[in-house]
Short mmCIF file of C-alpha atoms in Angstrom, two decimals:
data_model
loop_
_atom_site.label_atom_id
_atom_site.label_comp_id
_atom_site.label_asym_id
_atom_site.label_seq_id
_atom_site.Cartn_x
_atom_site.Cartn_y
_atom_site.Cartn_z
CA UNK A 1 115.34 -38.05 -7.84
CA UNK A 2 115.34 -40.59 -10.72
CA UNK A 3 112.84 -43.44 -10.11
CA UNK A 4 111.56 -46.49 -12.13
CA UNK A 5 108.42 -48.04 -10.39
CA UNK A 6 107.26 -51.33 -11.71
CA UNK A 7 103.86 -53.07 -11.66
CA UNK A 8 103.08 -55.79 -9.21
CA UNK A 9 103.55 -59.40 -9.03
CA UNK A 10 101.65 -61.53 -11.52
CA UNK A 11 100.67 -65.19 -11.61
CA UNK A 12 99.85 -66.72 -14.92
CA UNK A 13 99.10 -69.97 -16.41
CA UNK A 14 101.33 -71.50 -19.22
CA UNK A 15 100.27 -70.16 -22.65
CA UNK A 16 99.04 -66.95 -21.20
CA UNK A 17 100.55 -63.51 -21.73
CA UNK A 18 101.79 -60.81 -19.07
CA UNK A 19 102.43 -57.21 -19.42
CA UNK A 20 104.86 -55.48 -16.96
CA UNK A 21 104.91 -51.76 -16.71
CA UNK A 22 107.83 -49.41 -15.67
CA UNK A 23 106.93 -45.83 -14.86
CA UNK A 24 109.76 -43.34 -14.81
CA UNK A 25 109.95 -40.02 -12.96
CA UNK A 26 112.67 -37.52 -12.08
CA UNK A 27 114.12 -37.11 -15.51
CA UNK A 28 113.21 -36.51 -19.19
CA UNK A 29 111.85 -39.93 -20.31
CA UNK A 30 112.70 -39.58 -24.06
CA UNK A 31 116.36 -38.82 -23.17
CA UNK A 32 117.18 -42.27 -22.23
CA UNK A 33 116.38 -45.94 -23.62
CA UNK A 34 114.85 -48.57 -21.35
CA UNK A 35 116.33 -52.19 -20.98
CA UNK A 36 114.54 -55.17 -19.74
CA UNK A 37 116.51 -57.82 -17.89
CA UNK A 38 115.05 -60.93 -16.09
CA UNK A 39 116.34 -63.11 -13.28
CA UNK A 40 115.10 -66.69 -12.88
CA UNK A 41 115.13 -68.13 -9.32
CA UNK A 42 118.75 -68.49 -8.12
CA UNK A 43 120.25 -67.59 -11.58
CA UNK A 44 122.02 -64.70 -13.17
CA UNK A 45 120.84 -61.69 -14.93
CA UNK A 46 119.50 -62.30 -18.53
CA UNK A 47 119.29 -59.31 -21.04
CA UNK A 48 115.87 -59.22 -22.84
CA UNK A 49 115.85 -56.15 -25.01
CA UNK A 50 115.91 -52.55 -25.45
CA UNK A 51 113.66 -49.75 -26.47
CA UNK A 52 114.62 -46.45 -27.57
CA UNK A 53 112.01 -44.26 -25.87
CA UNK A 54 111.74 -41.28 -28.32
CA UNK A 55 111.04 -43.43 -31.41
CA UNK A 56 110.11 -46.89 -30.16
CA UNK A 57 112.90 -48.68 -31.92
CA UNK A 58 113.56 -51.87 -30.24
CA UNK A 59 116.15 -54.54 -30.02
CA UNK A 60 115.28 -58.08 -28.59
CA UNK A 61 117.23 -61.23 -27.47
CA UNK A 62 117.09 -63.75 -30.22
CA UNK A 63 115.50 -66.35 -27.89
CA UNK A 64 112.61 -64.20 -27.19
CA UNK A 65 111.96 -62.90 -30.80
CA UNK A 66 108.44 -63.39 -31.43
CA UNK A 67 107.16 -63.57 -27.96
CA UNK A 68 108.17 -60.33 -26.45
CA UNK A 69 107.09 -56.78 -27.35
CA UNK A 70 108.39 -53.64 -25.75
CA UNK A 71 106.55 -50.37 -25.97
CA UNK A 72 106.58 -46.99 -24.36
CA UNK A 73 103.68 -44.41 -23.77
CA UNK A 74 105.52 -40.96 -23.62
CA UNK A 75 102.71 -39.22 -22.30
CA UNK A 76 102.90 -41.09 -19.09
CA UNK A 77 106.66 -41.75 -19.17
CA UNK A 78 105.91 -45.43 -18.81
CA UNK A 79 107.60 -48.35 -20.63
CA UNK A 80 106.11 -51.79 -21.12
CA UNK A 81 107.14 -55.29 -21.62
CA UNK A 82 104.78 -58.04 -22.95
CA UNK A 83 105.73 -61.50 -22.97
CA UNK A 84 103.36 -64.08 -24.67
CA UNK A 85 103.03 -67.91 -24.66
CA UNK A 86 104.38 -68.09 -21.32
CA UNK A 87 106.14 -71.16 -20.12
CA UNK A 88 107.36 -72.39 -16.64
CA UNK A 89 110.82 -71.31 -17.43
CA UNK A 90 109.63 -67.68 -17.84
CA UNK A 91 109.11 -67.69 -14.09
CA UNK A 92 111.49 -64.77 -12.92
CA UNK A 93 111.80 -61.31 -11.67
CA UNK A 94 111.70 -58.78 -14.37
CA UNK A 95 113.45 -55.65 -14.27
CA UNK A 96 113.62 -52.40 -16.27
CA UNK A 97 116.55 -50.39 -16.16
CA UNK A 98 117.44 -46.89 -17.68
CA UNK A 99 120.01 -46.01 -20.34
CA UNK A 100 122.75 -47.86 -22.15
CA UNK A 101 124.69 -48.36 -18.81
CA UNK A 102 121.53 -49.16 -16.81
CA UNK A 103 122.32 -46.53 -14.05
CA UNK A 104 118.93 -46.88 -12.43
CA UNK A 105 116.70 -50.02 -12.06
CA UNK A 106 113.21 -50.60 -11.09
CA UNK A 107 112.31 -52.64 -7.96
CA UNK A 108 111.45 -55.79 -10.08
CA UNK A 109 108.24 -57.56 -10.84
CA UNK A 110 107.82 -61.34 -10.01
CA UNK A 111 106.22 -63.16 -12.66
CA UNK A 112 105.19 -66.75 -11.87
CA UNK A 113 104.05 -69.03 -14.50
CA UNK A 114 102.26 -72.24 -13.08
CA UNK A 115 99.42 -74.43 -13.73
CA UNK B 1 127.04 -62.87 -29.39
CA UNK B 2 129.84 -61.50 -27.04
CA UNK B 3 130.44 -63.87 -24.00
CA UNK B 4 131.44 -62.41 -20.75
CA UNK B 5 133.37 -64.49 -18.56
CA UNK B 6 133.71 -63.64 -14.85
CA UNK B 7 136.40 -64.94 -12.36
CA UNK B 8 136.08 -66.22 -9.82
CA UNK B 9 132.53 -67.52 -9.68
CA UNK B 10 132.83 -67.22 -5.85
CA UNK B 11 135.28 -65.71 -3.52
CA UNK B 12 135.54 -65.88 0.20
CA UNK B 13 137.16 -62.74 1.97
CA UNK B 14 137.44 -60.97 5.36
CA UNK B 15 136.30 -57.72 6.61
CA UNK B 16 139.03 -55.24 5.69
CA UNK B 17 140.24 -57.13 2.66
CA UNK B 18 140.91 -56.02 -0.70
CA UNK B 19 139.46 -58.12 -3.56
CA UNK B 20 139.63 -58.00 -7.40
CA UNK B 21 137.08 -59.56 -9.76
CA UNK B 22 137.84 -60.06 -13.37
CA UNK B 23 135.55 -60.05 -16.59
CA UNK B 24 136.89 -61.06 -19.96
CA UNK B 25 134.88 -60.34 -23.20
CA UNK B 26 135.07 -63.10 -26.12
CA UNK B 27 135.81 -60.03 -28.26
CA UNK B 28 136.74 -56.34 -27.85
CA UNK B 29 134.24 -54.00 -26.35
CA UNK B 30 136.43 -50.94 -26.04
CA UNK B 31 135.26 -49.54 -22.44
CA UNK B 32 131.55 -50.24 -22.81
CA UNK B 33 131.61 -52.21 -19.65
CA UNK B 34 129.33 -51.77 -16.58
CA UNK B 35 129.53 -53.40 -12.99
CA UNK B 36 126.69 -53.97 -10.72
CA UNK B 37 126.05 -55.16 -7.35
CA UNK B 38 123.10 -57.22 -6.10
CA UNK B 39 122.11 -58.12 -2.83
CA UNK B 40 119.52 -60.92 -2.14
CA UNK B 41 116.03 -60.04 -2.95
CA UNK B 42 116.95 -56.67 -4.22
CA UNK B 43 117.38 -55.04 -7.71
CA UNK B 44 121.05 -54.82 -9.16
CA UNK B 45 122.69 -51.41 -8.20
CA UNK B 46 125.03 -49.78 -10.87
CA UNK B 47 128.56 -49.22 -9.62
CA UNK B 48 130.66 -48.22 -12.55
CA UNK B 49 130.07 -47.35 -16.07
CA UNK B 50 132.44 -47.06 -19.09
CA UNK B 51 134.82 -49.45 -17.36
CA UNK B 52 136.23 -47.12 -14.88
CA UNK B 53 133.81 -44.33 -14.04
CA UNK B 54 132.00 -44.51 -10.61
CA UNK B 55 128.35 -43.82 -10.55
CA UNK B 56 127.05 -40.86 -8.47
CA UNK B 57 126.99 -41.82 -4.84
CA UNK B 58 129.19 -45.04 -5.01
CA UNK B 59 131.99 -44.94 -2.57
CA UNK B 60 135.45 -44.53 -3.94
CA UNK B 61 136.65 -47.97 -2.35
CA UNK B 62 135.06 -49.31 -5.62
CA UNK B 63 137.21 -48.91 -8.76
CA UNK B 64 137.13 -50.44 -12.32
CA UNK B 65 139.87 -50.66 -15.04
CA UNK B 66 140.38 -52.18 -18.43
CA UNK B 67 139.68 -51.92 -22.08
CA UNK B 68 139.11 -54.20 -24.89
CA UNK B 69 138.65 -57.63 -23.76
CA UNK B 70 140.00 -57.68 -20.01
CA UNK B 71 138.41 -55.72 -17.14
CA UNK B 72 138.67 -55.68 -13.27
CA UNK B 73 136.54 -54.56 -10.43
CA UNK B 74 138.45 -53.86 -7.32
CA UNK B 75 136.86 -53.44 -3.87
CA UNK B 76 139.17 -52.02 -1.11
CA UNK B 77 138.58 -52.41 2.72
CA UNK B 78 135.62 -54.87 2.53
CA UNK B 79 132.84 -54.02 4.79
CA UNK B 80 129.97 -56.41 5.74
CA UNK B 81 127.61 -54.45 3.30
CA UNK B 82 129.88 -55.41 0.48
CA UNK B 83 129.33 -58.90 0.66
CA UNK B 84 126.98 -59.56 -2.43
CA UNK B 85 126.88 -60.89 -6.05
CA UNK B 86 128.66 -58.82 -8.61
CA UNK B 87 127.96 -58.87 -12.41
CA UNK B 88 129.58 -57.35 -15.32
CA UNK B 89 127.69 -56.32 -18.48
CA UNK B 90 128.91 -55.23 -22.02
CA UNK B 91 126.96 -52.74 -23.76
CA UNK B 92 129.05 -52.20 -26.95
CA UNK B 93 126.88 -54.30 -29.07
CA UNK B 94 123.49 -56.28 -29.12
CA UNK B 95 122.59 -58.41 -27.55
CA UNK B 96 123.90 -56.89 -24.28
CA UNK B 97 125.42 -59.82 -22.24
CA UNK B 98 126.19 -60.28 -18.64
CA UNK B 99 128.92 -62.22 -16.88
CA UNK B 100 127.65 -65.26 -14.90
CA UNK B 101 128.19 -63.37 -11.68
CA UNK B 102 130.67 -63.35 -8.73
CA UNK B 103 129.40 -64.24 -5.33
CA UNK B 104 131.42 -62.53 -2.51
CA UNK B 105 131.20 -64.28 0.83
CA UNK B 106 132.43 -63.45 4.17
CA UNK B 107 135.17 -65.83 5.47
#
């Protein structure tokens, strides 16, 4: 069965970086792109970006340009999202999701940014 | 960017009711629209893709319709497990954008 399993919760200080992983199983990894979506406490869903897994092409939300990098390791069927220069308003649950229509989601990774 | 506007923002209904949630795009998106259900503390769950196609395993009480700029999600015969927050998302163009969500509560 299709599964996306994300890495565990992180606590970071302002200015630091975080790298969240999303390991896929149950399907051919390079047949689907991966989206990253985040959700601040009590807020709605915010699309962060998209990576085409077979060639690494990316498209990022304008507000995150320059701070976010999405990559994949096709040998381990894992997608990564790195966010740099963290601020308190980056505190959120971060999700990965499969495909253009986001049919399967990871369980979420809580990233807390606090001094 | 395409703005997605859901209405209502919140909705109170009773078990057994039928409800409809609307999602409007600021410009045409053909049928590149998905609907998600999210319960507190859980990841979103995909319900519908391409505006009207039910994801595998999703009960037929959920249905979607629309094309262009106006879309609806209908839930028949509400059960306790249906009370959640619902989001629409367009995937016609970048950046992908979500509606602000509709919180469905028990009356």
